[in-house]
Amino acid sequence: MRKKKSIFLIVASLVVLSTTCLSPASAAPTVSDISNHWAEKAVEMALTLGIAGGYPEELFGPDQPVTRAEFVKLIVVAGGVARVKDNLEPTFKDIERKHWAYPFVEAAAAAGIIKAGAERYFEPDRAITRAEMAAMAGRLLAWANNPEQMPERDGHSVNWPAQMLSSGTLYGYPDGTFGEDGNSTRAEACGVILRLKDRLLAAEADREREWIVSNQGPEGYFPLAGGRPDVIPYFSNLTGLSLCGDSQRYSQVKKSLEWSFSRLNNPDRWGLNGTIYDYRLDGGVLVNSNDYDSADSYAATLLTLAADYQENSGDLSFISEHYRELSTVAELIITLQDSDGLVWAKPDLKVKYLMDNCECYRGLRDWARLLAELGYNELSNIYGYKAEIIKNSVLEQFWDENAACFAWAVDRDNNRYLPARNQSYPGLFAQIYPVTFGVIPPASEQARLAYQKLNSELPGWPELSVGDPLPWSILGYAATVMDDLPRAIVFLQCCRSSYITSGRKYPWSTFESAFYARACEAAREKIQEGLR
């Protein structure tokens, strides 16, 4: 979200229709020898993520022993280990530059995941032992968590098989042994690498949540941080959502909600109740701007945050305690709702935005659920009905059959504004909001076409070529919702290397970290499905 009034005035005259859409991300390699195999889902997931590859003639060889070279490739790709420039001399005598595994082996060696002994032979085609697999997996986890401590953390004192066994990354045998000198099949290696990827994503999500919490203000607000002193309640609400699934962070979410409730206007300078102004930190002091970017989205996301907090924590008493504030916020959305069912952005900006209305649908739907939890069934039905009106109006008034995408805005004269070519925000980014906020299911034709519109116009977004100064990590989350893990994983790795590991400076923010963490968790859910 930006300052909507200025954005609207800039692009209101740019109405460009485009029906060109790309197909979804390249399909995983097709293999014919995993059907009905016990590891079929795991192999398919590894292939889909681009971690594993098949052999010629559409074969995977699931029961063949995995070689040292093959497992190193799995490790490097799954961990997002950066490739290194050609060394003056290859690390290993038997892995020359022309060898297919050369870039993966050199990357792993540079990261300390594999060690070059005195003889400097890697034996790429030898079947890897389970002890060697455990060591590589453990070293990757150590490298990902704290690269500079890698030499100190590794060594003869580290029992990698025991560590990987206790963590569930590798499994032992029914007789209680680990089989350190035994080998694993390619299918088994896929299972190991997916569990490893799951652990890596969990650690990344937790790191971002920890950073978010470290920036929380003493009163409970979440500033954008990253060198930005702004405290925008809309972003603060969406940031809080990333903490709701973590039981150790409930108190921080509750504190954030309490801060928002304490700052509600009754009324604001337009005479509206339940709005909240933007703030700015000046010398550690919050300065009120006496304005907000929008009234509708701020209200909707506050309702969703309260609902997600209650659903995860089970704390219904907190909702009951703040029933008056939440009711006022919900009524604000109804006050801004036009006769056509859509919601105006704010009193002095008579524009209905696709993004905002998707958020308003979700907010009222969440409020209806909370009302039902409180036993107010009649009110719950009323607000649920209001939410459905918004949903139906979004589909009727924003969707354009000819352009096969959503308009991003409708003005007071019912003019619709479709994405202009090369217009990332708001036109193209708005395409992901109906599916992200639950207006339409991911499997729907409209979701598929809208997502294709984004990929057609911005094919480089997974590599952060988003045509905008901000990284928009919500794109990675939307990709997981659309079951597009290949793009999501590439996007997450690029965000990590470009922003996170370099100190999370501008344009990164707590909001970006929030959707980065949510994307990691959503990707984990998909990966875990492949392990079941």
Coordinates of C-alpha atoms in Angstrom, one line a residue:
M1 CA 0.0 0.0 0.0
R2 CA 1.2 3.5 -0.8
K3 CA -0.4 6.9 -0.5
K4 CA -3.4 6.1 -2.6
K5 CA -4.6 9.5 -3.6
S6 CA -1.3 10.4 -5.4
I7 CA -1.1 7.0 -7.0
F8 CA -4.6 7.2 -8.3
L9 CA -4.1 10.7 -9.8
I10 CA -0.9 9.6 -11.5
V11 CA -2.2 6.4 -13.2
A12 CA -5.9 7.1 -13.6
S13 CA -5.5 8.0 -17.2
L14 CA -3.4 4.9 -18.1
V15 CA -5.8 2.2 -19.1
V16 CA -4.1 -0.5 -21.1
L17 CA -5.7 -3.9 -21.7
S18 CA -3.5 -7.0 -22.1
T19 CA -4.6 -10.6 -22.6
T20 CA -1.1 -12.0 -23.0
C21 CA -0.5 -14.6 -20.2
L22 CA 2.4 -17.0 -19.6
S23 CA 1.9 -20.5 -18.5
P24 CA 2.7 -21.3 -14.9
A25 CA 6.2 -22.1 -13.8
S26 CA 8.0 -24.8 -15.8
A27 CA 6.6 -28.2 -14.8
A28 CA 8.8 -30.6 -12.9
P29 CA 10.7 -33.2 -15.0
T30 CA 8.5 -36.1 -15.9
V31 CA 9.7 -39.4 -14.6
S32 CA 8.0 -42.8 -15.2
D33 CA 9.6 -45.0 -12.6
I34 CA 8.2 -43.6 -9.4
S35 CA 4.5 -44.4 -9.8
N36 CA 3.2 -46.2 -6.7
H37 CA 6.7 -46.1 -5.2
W38 CA 6.7 -45.5 -1.4
A39 CA 8.5 -42.2 -1.9
E40 CA 6.5 -41.0 -4.9
K41 CA 5.3 -37.8 -3.2
A42 CA 8.7 -36.9 -1.8
V43 CA 10.4 -37.4 -5.1
E44 CA 7.7 -35.4 -6.9
M45 CA 8.2 -32.6 -4.4
A46 CA 12.0 -32.6 -4.8
L47 CA 11.6 -32.5 -8.6
T48 CA 9.0 -29.7 -8.4
L49 CA 11.3 -27.6 -6.2
G50 CA 14.1 -28.1 -8.7
I51 CA 16.3 -29.7 -6.0
A52 CA 16.4 -33.1 -7.6
G53 CA 16.7 -34.1 -11.3
G54 CA 16.0 -37.2 -13.3
Y55 CA 18.0 -39.3 -15.7
P56 CA 17.6 -39.4 -19.5
E57 CA 14.6 -41.3 -20.9
E58 CA 12.4 -39.9 -18.1
L59 CA 13.8 -42.1 -15.4
F60 CA 14.6 -41.2 -11.8
G61 CA 16.1 -44.4 -10.4
P62 CA 14.5 -44.1 -7.0
D63 CA 16.1 -47.3 -5.7
Q64 CA 19.6 -46.6 -6.9
P65 CA 22.2 -45.6 -4.4
V66 CA 22.7 -41.8 -4.2
T67 CA 26.2 -40.7 -5.0
R68 CA 28.4 -38.2 -3.2
A69 CA 28.1 -35.8 -6.2
E70 CA 24.3 -36.1 -6.4
F71 CA 23.9 -35.5 -2.7
V72 CA 26.1 -32.4 -2.7
K73 CA 23.9 -31.0 -5.5
L74 CA 20.8 -31.6 -3.4
I75 CA 22.4 -30.0 -0.4
V76 CA 23.6 -26.9 -2.3
V77 CA 20.3 -26.3 -4.1
A78 CA 18.1 -26.9 -1.1
G79 CA 20.2 -24.6 1.1
G80 CA 20.5 -21.8 -1.5
V81 CA 24.3 -22.0 -1.1
A82 CA 25.8 -19.4 -3.3
R83 CA 28.0 -20.6 -6.2
V84 CA 31.6 -19.4 -6.2
K85 CA 33.7 -18.1 -9.0
D86 CA 36.1 -20.5 -10.7
N87 CA 39.0 -21.2 -8.4
L88 CA 42.5 -20.9 -9.7
E89 CA 42.7 -24.5 -8.8
P90 CA 39.8 -26.9 -8.2
T91 CA 39.4 -27.9 -4.6
F92 CA 39.4 -31.6 -5.6
K93 CA 41.7 -33.3 -8.1
D94 CA 38.8 -35.5 -9.4
I95 CA 36.3 -32.7 -9.8
E96 CA 37.6 -30.6 -12.7
R97 CA 35.7 -27.6 -14.2
K98 CA 34.1 -29.7 -16.9
H99 CA 32.5 -32.1 -14.4
W100 CA 28.8 -31.5 -14.1
A101 CA 29.0 -31.3 -10.3
Y102 CA 31.9 -28.9 -10.2
P103 CA 29.9 -25.7 -9.3
F104 CA 28.0 -27.6 -6.5
V105 CA 31.1 -29.2 -5.0
E106 CA 33.0 -25.9 -5.0
A107 CA 30.0 -24.1 -3.4
A108 CA 29.8 -26.8 -0.7
A109 CA 33.5 -26.7 -0.1
A110 CA 33.5 -22.9 0.2
A111 CA 30.7 -23.1 2.8
G112 CA 32.5 -25.7 4.8
I113 CA 29.9 -28.4 4.1
I114 CA 32.5 -30.7 2.6
K115 CA 36.1 -31.0 3.5
A116 CA 39.2 -31.6 1.3
G117 CA 41.5 -34.0 2.9
A118 CA 45.2 -34.2 2.3
E119 CA 44.7 -36.3 -0.8
R120 CA 42.1 -33.9 -2.2
Y121 CA 40.0 -36.6 -3.8
F122 CA 36.2 -36.3 -3.6
E123 CA 35.1 -39.6 -5.2
P124 CA 32.0 -38.1 -6.8
D125 CA 30.6 -41.4 -8.2
R126 CA 31.0 -43.3 -5.0
A127 CA 27.7 -44.1 -3.1
I128 CA 27.6 -41.7 -0.1
T129 CA 27.5 -43.3 3.3
R130 CA 24.8 -42.3 5.8
A131 CA 27.4 -40.9 8.1
E132 CA 28.6 -38.6 5.3
M133 CA 25.0 -37.6 4.6
A134 CA 24.5 -36.7 8.2
A135 CA 27.7 -34.6 8.3
M136 CA 26.8 -32.7 5.1
A137 CA 23.2 -32.0 6.4
G138 CA 24.5 -30.9 9.8
R139 CA 27.1 -28.6 8.3
L140 CA 24.6 -27.0 6.0
L141 CA 22.3 -26.3 9.0
A142 CA 25.3 -24.8 10.9
W143 CA 26.3 -22.7 7.9
A144 CA 22.8 -21.4 7.4
N145 CA 22.4 -20.4 11.0
N146 CA 25.8 -18.8 11.6
P147 CA 28.2 -19.0 8.7
E148 CA 31.2 -17.4 10.5
Q149 CA 31.2 -20.0 13.3
M150 CA 31.2 -22.9 10.9
P151 CA 34.9 -24.0 11.5
E152 CA 34.5 -23.9 15.3
R153 CA 31.2 -25.8 15.3
D154 CA 32.4 -28.6 13.1
G155 CA 35.0 -31.1 14.0
H156 CA 35.7 -34.6 15.3
S157 CA 33.7 -33.8 18.5
V158 CA 30.5 -33.3 16.6
N159 CA 28.5 -36.5 16.3
W160 CA 26.5 -35.6 13.2
P161 CA 24.6 -38.9 12.9
A162 CA 23.4 -38.5 16.5
Q163 CA 22.4 -34.9 15.9
M164 CA 20.6 -35.6 12.7
L165 CA 18.9 -38.6 14.2
S166 CA 17.6 -36.7 17.2
S167 CA 16.4 -33.9 15.1
G168 CA 14.5 -36.2 12.8
T169 CA 16.4 -35.1 9.7
L170 CA 17.6 -38.7 9.1
Y171 CA 15.9 -41.8 10.4
G172 CA 17.4 -44.9 12.0
Y173 CA 16.5 -48.5 11.3
P174 CA 13.9 -50.6 13.2
D175 CA 16.7 -52.5 15.0
G176 CA 17.8 -49.2 16.6
T177 CA 20.9 -48.8 14.5
F178 CA 21.8 -45.8 12.3
G179 CA 23.9 -47.7 9.8
E180 CA 26.6 -45.1 9.4
D181 CA 28.5 -47.1 6.8
G182 CA 25.5 -48.0 4.8
N183 CA 24.1 -46.3 1.8
S184 CA 20.9 -44.6 1.0
T185 CA 18.8 -44.6 -2.2
R186 CA 18.0 -41.6 -4.3
A187 CA 14.4 -41.8 -3.0
E188 CA 15.6 -41.8 0.6
A189 CA 17.8 -38.9 -0.2
C190 CA 14.8 -36.9 -1.4
G191 CA 13.1 -37.5 2.0
V192 CA 16.2 -36.4 3.8
I193 CA 16.6 -33.2 1.7
L194 CA 12.9 -32.3 2.1
R195 CA 13.2 -32.6 5.9
L196 CA 16.3 -30.5 5.8
K197 CA 14.6 -27.9 3.7
D198 CA 11.7 -27.8 6.2
R199 CA 14.2 -27.1 9.0
L200 CA 15.9 -24.4 7.0
L201 CA 12.6 -22.7 6.3
A202 CA 11.5 -23.0 9.9
A203 CA 14.8 -21.3 11.1
E204 CA 14.4 -18.5 8.5
A205 CA 10.8 -17.8 9.6
D206 CA 11.8 -17.7 13.2
R207 CA 14.7 -15.4 12.6
E208 CA 12.3 -12.9 10.9
R209 CA 9.8 -13.1 13.7
E210 CA 12.6 -12.5 16.2
W211 CA 13.7 -9.4 14.2
I212 CA 10.1 -8.1 14.1
V213 CA 9.7 -8.5 17.9
S214 CA 13.1 -6.9 18.5
N215 CA 11.7 -3.7 16.8
Q216 CA 8.4 -3.6 18.5
G217 CA 7.8 -0.3 20.3
P218 CA 7.4 -0.1 24.1
E219 CA 3.7 0.6 23.7
G220 CA 3.1 -2.3 21.3
Y221 CA 3.3 -0.8 17.8
F222 CA 5.4 -2.3 15.0
P223 CA 7.4 0.4 13.2
L224 CA 8.5 -0.3 9.7
A225 CA 12.1 -0.2 10.9
G226 CA 14.9 -0.8 8.4
G227 CA 15.8 2.8 8.7
R228 CA 12.2 4.0 8.4
P229 CA 10.6 5.8 11.4
D230 CA 7.1 5.4 10.2
V231 CA 4.5 3.6 12.3
I232 CA 1.6 2.7 9.9
P233 CA -1.2 0.8 11.7
Y234 CA -2.1 -1.1 8.4
F235 CA 1.5 -2.5 8.1
S236 CA 1.6 -3.0 11.9
N237 CA -1.6 -5.2 11.7
L238 CA -0.2 -7.3 8.8
T239 CA 3.1 -7.6 10.6
G240 CA 1.4 -8.9 13.7
L241 CA -0.3 -11.6 11.7
S242 CA 3.0 -13.3 11.1
L243 CA 3.4 -13.8 14.9
C244 CA -0.1 -15.4 15.5
G245 CA 1.0 -18.9 14.7
D246 CA 3.9 -18.8 17.3
S247 CA 2.7 -19.5 20.8
Q248 CA 5.8 -17.7 22.2
R249 CA 4.7 -14.4 20.5
Y250 CA 1.1 -14.2 21.7
S251 CA 1.9 -11.5 24.2
Q252 CA 3.5 -9.3 21.5
V253 CA 0.4 -9.6 19.3
K254 CA -1.9 -8.8 22.2
K255 CA 0.2 -5.7 23.0
S256 CA 0.0 -4.6 19.4
L257 CA -3.8 -4.9 19.5
E258 CA -4.0 -3.0 22.7
W259 CA -1.9 -0.2 21.3
S260 CA -4.3 0.0 18.3
F261 CA -7.4 0.0 20.5
S262 CA -5.9 2.9 22.5
R263 CA -5.3 5.0 19.4
L264 CA -8.7 4.6 17.8
N265 CA -10.4 7.9 16.9
N266 CA -13.8 8.7 18.2
P267 CA -14.3 10.6 16.0
D268 CA -11.5 11.6 13.6
R269 CA -11.4 14.9 11.7
W270 CA -13.8 13.6 9.2
G271 CA -16.3 12.6 11.9
L272 CA -15.7 8.8 11.6
N273 CA -15.4 6.6 14.6
G274 CA -12.9 3.6 14.7
T275 CA -10.2 5.0 12.4
I276 CA -6.6 5.3 13.4
Y277 CA -3.9 7.8 12.2
D278 CA -0.4 7.1 11.0
Y279 CA 2.5 8.0 13.3
R280 CA 6.1 8.8 13.0
L281 CA 8.9 8.3 15.4
D282 CA 10.9 11.5 16.2
G283 CA 13.6 11.1 18.7
G284 CA 11.8 8.0 20.1
V285 CA 8.6 9.9 20.5
L286 CA 5.4 9.1 18.5
V287 CA 4.2 12.0 16.5
N288 CA 0.6 11.9 15.2
S289 CA 0.2 12.7 11.5
N290 CA -3.6 13.3 11.9
D291 CA -4.1 11.4 8.7
Y292 CA -4.2 7.9 7.3
D293 CA -3.6 6.3 3.9
S294 CA -7.0 4.6 4.0
A295 CA -9.7 4.0 6.6
D296 CA -11.1 0.7 5.2
S297 CA -7.9 -1.4 5.1
Y298 CA -6.7 -0.2 8.5
A299 CA -10.0 -1.3 10.0
A300 CA -10.2 -4.6 8.1
T301 CA -6.7 -5.8 8.9
L302 CA -7.2 -4.9 12.6
L303 CA -10.2 -7.2 12.7
T304 CA -8.3 -10.0 11.0
L305 CA -5.4 -9.6 13.4
A306 CA -7.8 -9.8 16.4
A307 CA -9.4 -12.9 14.9
D308 CA -6.2 -14.7 14.1
Y309 CA -4.9 -13.9 17.6
Q310 CA -8.0 -15.5 19.1
E311 CA -8.1 -18.5 16.8
N312 CA -4.5 -19.4 17.6
S313 CA -4.3 -18.4 21.3
G314 CA -7.9 -19.4 22.3
D315 CA -8.1 -16.1 24.2
L316 CA -11.8 -15.2 23.7
S317 CA -11.9 -13.2 27.0
F318 CA -9.6 -10.6 25.4
I319 CA -12.0 -10.2 22.4
S320 CA -14.9 -9.9 24.8
E321 CA -13.0 -7.3 26.8
H322 CA -12.5 -5.2 23.7
Y323 CA -15.8 -5.9 22.1
R324 CA -16.8 -2.2 22.0
E325 CA -13.6 -1.2 20.1
L326 CA -13.9 -4.1 17.6
S327 CA -17.6 -3.4 17.0
T328 CA -16.7 0.2 16.2
V329 CA -14.0 -0.8 13.8
A330 CA -16.3 -3.3 12.0
E331 CA -19.1 -0.7 11.8
L332 CA -16.6 1.7 10.2
I333 CA -16.3 -0.6 7.2
I334 CA -20.1 -0.7 6.9
T335 CA -20.2 3.1 7.0
L336 CA -17.8 3.3 4.1
Q337 CA -19.7 0.7 2.1
D338 CA -21.4 2.0 -1.0
S339 CA -24.8 0.9 -2.3
D340 CA -23.0 -1.4 -4.8
G341 CA -21.4 -3.4 -2.0
L342 CA -17.9 -2.1 -2.4
V343 CA -16.1 -0.1 0.2
W344 CA -14.6 3.4 -0.3
A345 CA -11.0 3.9 0.7
K346 CA -11.5 7.0 2.9
P347 CA -13.9 9.9 3.2
D348 CA -11.9 12.3 1.0
L349 CA -10.9 9.7 -1.6
K350 CA -14.0 8.2 -3.3
V351 CA -12.2 5.3 -4.9
K352 CA -12.8 1.6 -4.4
Y353 CA -9.6 -0.4 -4.5
L354 CA -9.4 -4.1 -5.2
M355 CA -6.7 -4.6 -2.5
D356 CA -8.8 -2.8 0.1
N357 CA -12.0 -4.6 -0.7
C358 CA -10.4 -8.0 -0.5
E359 CA -9.0 -7.0 2.9
C360 CA -12.5 -5.8 3.9
Y361 CA -14.1 -9.0 2.9
R362 CA -11.6 -11.0 5.0
G363 CA -12.0 -8.5 7.9
L364 CA -15.8 -8.8 8.1
R365 CA -15.7 -12.5 7.6
D366 CA -13.3 -12.8 10.5
W367 CA -15.4 -10.5 12.7
A368 CA -18.5 -12.7 11.9
R369 CA -16.6 -15.7 13.2
L370 CA -15.6 -13.9 16.4
L371 CA -19.2 -12.9 16.9
A372 CA -20.3 -16.5 16.6
E373 CA -17.6 -17.5 19.1
L374 CA -19.0 -14.9 21.5
G375 CA -22.5 -16.3 21.0
Y376 CA -23.9 -13.4 19.0
N377 CA -25.2 -15.5 16.2
E378 CA -27.6 -13.0 14.8
L379 CA -25.0 -10.3 14.5
S380 CA -22.6 -12.9 13.1
N381 CA -25.0 -13.7 10.3
I382 CA -25.4 -10.0 9.5
Y383 CA -21.7 -9.3 9.2
G384 CA -21.2 -12.6 7.3
Y385 CA -23.8 -11.4 4.9
K386 CA -22.1 -8.0 4.5
A387 CA -18.8 -9.8 3.8
E388 CA -20.5 -11.9 1.1
I389 CA -21.8 -8.8 -0.5
I390 CA -18.3 -7.4 -0.8
K391 CA -17.0 -10.7 -2.2
N392 CA -19.7 -10.9 -4.9
S393 CA -19.2 -7.2 -5.8
V394 CA -15.4 -7.7 -6.1
L395 CA -16.1 -10.6 -8.6
E396 CA -18.8 -8.7 -10.5
Q397 CA -17.2 -5.2 -10.7
F398 CA -13.4 -5.8 -10.7
W399 CA -13.1 -8.8 -12.9
D400 CA -12.7 -8.1 -16.6
E401 CA -13.3 -11.1 -18.9
N402 CA -11.7 -9.5 -21.9
A403 CA -8.4 -8.7 -20.1
A404 CA -8.6 -11.9 -18.1
C405 CA -7.6 -10.0 -14.9
F406 CA -8.9 -7.8 -12.2
A407 CA -9.2 -4.0 -12.3
W408 CA -7.3 -2.4 -9.5
A409 CA -9.8 0.4 -8.8
V410 CA -13.3 1.7 -9.5
D411 CA -14.0 5.4 -9.2
R412 CA -17.1 7.3 -8.2
D413 CA -18.2 7.3 -11.9
N414 CA -17.9 3.5 -12.1
N415 CA -14.8 3.8 -14.3
R416 CA -12.6 0.7 -14.0
Y417 CA -8.9 0.9 -14.0
L418 CA -7.1 -2.1 -15.4
P419 CA -3.3 -2.8 -15.0
A420 CA -1.3 -0.7 -17.4
R421 CA 1.7 -2.3 -19.0
N422 CA 4.8 -2.1 -16.8
Q423 CA 2.7 -0.8 -13.9
S424 CA 3.6 -3.0 -11.0
Y425 CA 1.9 -1.1 -8.3
P426 CA -1.0 -1.1 -7.9
G427 CA -2.3 -2.9 -11.0
L428 CA -0.2 -6.1 -11.2
F429 CA 0.3 -6.6 -7.5
A430 CA -3.4 -6.2 -6.9
Q431 CA -4.0 -9.4 -8.9
I432 CA -2.8 -11.6 -6.0
Y433 CA -5.1 -10.0 -3.3
P434 CA -8.3 -11.9 -4.1
V435 CA -6.7 -15.3 -3.6
T436 CA -4.4 -14.2 -0.8
F437 CA -7.3 -12.8 1.3
G438 CA -9.7 -15.7 0.5
V439 CA -12.1 -14.0 -1.9
I440 CA -11.5 -16.8 -4.5
P441 CA -9.9 -20.2 -4.0
P442 CA -6.5 -20.9 -5.6
A443 CA -7.9 -23.6 -7.9
S444 CA -10.4 -21.1 -9.4
E445 CA -10.1 -20.0 -13.0
Q446 CA -10.0 -16.4 -12.0
A447 CA -7.1 -17.0 -9.5
R448 CA -5.2 -18.9 -12.2
L449 CA -5.6 -16.1 -14.8
A450 CA -4.9 -13.3 -12.4
Y451 CA -1.7 -15.0 -11.3
Q452 CA -0.7 -15.6 -14.9
K453 CA -1.2 -11.9 -15.5
L454 CA 1.3 -11.1 -12.9
N455 CA 3.8 -13.7 -14.2
S456 CA 3.3 -12.5 -17.8
E457 CA 3.9 -8.8 -17.1
L458 CA 6.6 -9.4 -14.4
P459 CA 8.3 -12.6 -15.3
G460 CA 11.4 -11.6 -13.3
W461 CA 9.6 -11.0 -10.0
P462 CA 11.0 -14.2 -8.3
E463 CA 14.5 -12.6 -8.9
L464 CA 13.3 -9.3 -7.3
S465 CA 12.7 -7.6 -10.7
V466 CA 9.4 -6.3 -9.5
G467 CA 9.5 -2.9 -11.2
D468 CA 9.1 -1.2 -7.8
P469 CA 11.5 0.1 -5.1
L470 CA 10.0 -2.3 -2.5
P471 CA 10.5 -6.1 -2.6
W472 CA 6.9 -6.9 -2.0
S473 CA 7.4 -10.2 -0.1
I474 CA 3.7 -10.8 -0.2
L475 CA 4.3 -12.0 -3.7
G476 CA 6.3 -15.0 -2.3
Y477 CA 3.4 -15.8 0.1
A478 CA 0.9 -15.6 -2.8
A479 CA 3.0 -18.0 -4.8
T480 CA 2.8 -20.6 -2.0
V481 CA -1.0 -20.1 -1.9
M482 CA -1.1 -20.7 -5.6
D483 CA 1.0 -23.9 -5.1
D484 CA 3.8 -22.4 -7.1
L485 CA 6.7 -23.5 -4.9
P486 CA 9.5 -23.1 -7.5
R487 CA 8.9 -19.3 -7.8
A488 CA 8.3 -18.9 -4.1
I489 CA 11.5 -20.6 -3.1
V490 CA 13.6 -18.6 -5.6
F491 CA 12.0 -15.4 -4.4
L492 CA 12.7 -16.3 -0.7
Q493 CA 16.3 -17.1 -1.5
C494 CA 16.7 -13.8 -3.4
C495 CA 15.2 -11.8 -0.5
R496 CA 17.5 -13.5 1.9
S497 CA 20.7 -12.9 -0.1
S498 CA 19.7 -9.3 -1.1
Y499 CA 18.2 -7.9 2.0
I500 CA 18.2 -10.2 5.1
T501 CA 21.9 -11.2 5.2
S502 CA 23.0 -7.7 4.5
G503 CA 21.3 -6.2 7.6
R504 CA 17.6 -5.7 6.5
K505 CA 18.2 -2.1 5.4
Y506 CA 15.7 0.0 3.4
P507 CA 13.6 -1.0 1.5
W508 CA 13.3 -4.0 3.7
S509 CA 10.9 -3.6 6.7
T510 CA 9.1 -5.4 9.4
F511 CA 6.2 -5.8 7.0
E512 CA 8.4 -7.5 4.4
S513 CA 9.8 -9.8 7.2
A514 CA 6.3 -10.7 8.1
F515 CA 5.2 -11.9 4.7
Y516 CA 8.6 -13.5 4.3
A517 CA 8.0 -15.5 7.4
R518 CA 4.5 -16.4 6.4
A519 CA 5.8 -17.6 3.0
C520 CA 8.4 -19.8 4.7
E521 CA 5.7 -21.4 6.9
A522 CA 3.3 -21.8 3.9
A523 CA 6.1 -23.5 1.9
R524 CA 6.8 -25.8 4.9
E525 CA 3.2 -26.9 4.8
K526 CA 3.5 -27.8 1.2
I527 CA 6.8 -29.7 1.7
Q528 CA 5.4 -31.6 4.7
E529 CA 2.6 -32.8 2.4
G530 CA 5.2 -34.3 0.2
L531 CA 6.7 -36.2 3.2
R532 CA 3.4 -37.7 4.3

